[in-house]
C-alpha positions as MATLAB code, in Angstrom:
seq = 'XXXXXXXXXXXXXXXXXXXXXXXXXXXXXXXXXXXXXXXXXXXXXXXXXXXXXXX';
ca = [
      17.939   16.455   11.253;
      16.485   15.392   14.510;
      13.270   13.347   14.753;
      10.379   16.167   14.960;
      11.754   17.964   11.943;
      11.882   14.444   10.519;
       8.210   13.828   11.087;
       7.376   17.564   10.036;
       8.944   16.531    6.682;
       7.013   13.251    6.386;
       3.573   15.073    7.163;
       3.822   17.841    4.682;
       4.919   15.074    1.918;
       2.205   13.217    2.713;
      -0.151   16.107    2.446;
       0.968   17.412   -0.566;
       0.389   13.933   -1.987;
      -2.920   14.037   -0.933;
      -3.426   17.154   -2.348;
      -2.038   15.871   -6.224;
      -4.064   12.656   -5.715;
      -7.403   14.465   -5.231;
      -6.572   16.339   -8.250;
      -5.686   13.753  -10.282;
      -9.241   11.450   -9.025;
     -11.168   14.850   -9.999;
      -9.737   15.365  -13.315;
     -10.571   11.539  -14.079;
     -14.201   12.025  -12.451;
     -14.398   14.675  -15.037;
     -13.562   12.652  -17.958;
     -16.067   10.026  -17.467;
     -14.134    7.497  -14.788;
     -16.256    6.285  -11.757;
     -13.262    4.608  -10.138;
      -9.597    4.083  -10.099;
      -9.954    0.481  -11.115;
     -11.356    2.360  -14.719;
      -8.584    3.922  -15.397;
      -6.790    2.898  -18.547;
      -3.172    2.282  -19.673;
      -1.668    2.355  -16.277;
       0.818   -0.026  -14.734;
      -0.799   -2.473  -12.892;
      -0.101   -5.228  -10.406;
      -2.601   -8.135   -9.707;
      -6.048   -6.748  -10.715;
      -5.510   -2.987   -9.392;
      -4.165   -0.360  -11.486;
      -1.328    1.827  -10.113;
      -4.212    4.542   -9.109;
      -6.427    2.099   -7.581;
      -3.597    0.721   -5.352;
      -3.311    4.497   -3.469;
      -6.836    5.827   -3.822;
];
């Protein structure tokens, strides 16, 4: 693979990601959750919750 095809990859992984994550942060609005950090029964490291570290 050369290095545009590369980047092409990277891009449309990234925006498919983006994509899931909005979903996911909608579905949670929806059940009552203001905010990442209120999301229950992830895995968490520090004081952020495995949602809150990418939203």
């Amino acid at each position: 693979m050369d290095k545009e095809a590369i980047a092409y990859a990277v891009a449309a992984a990234i925006a498919q990601l983006n994509i899931e994550l909005q979903t996911t942060k909608e579905k949670y609005q929806e059940s009552g959750f203001a905010k990442a950090s209120d999301v229950t029964g992830q895995p968490s490291i520090g004081e952020k919750n495995l949602f809150g570290l990418f939203v």
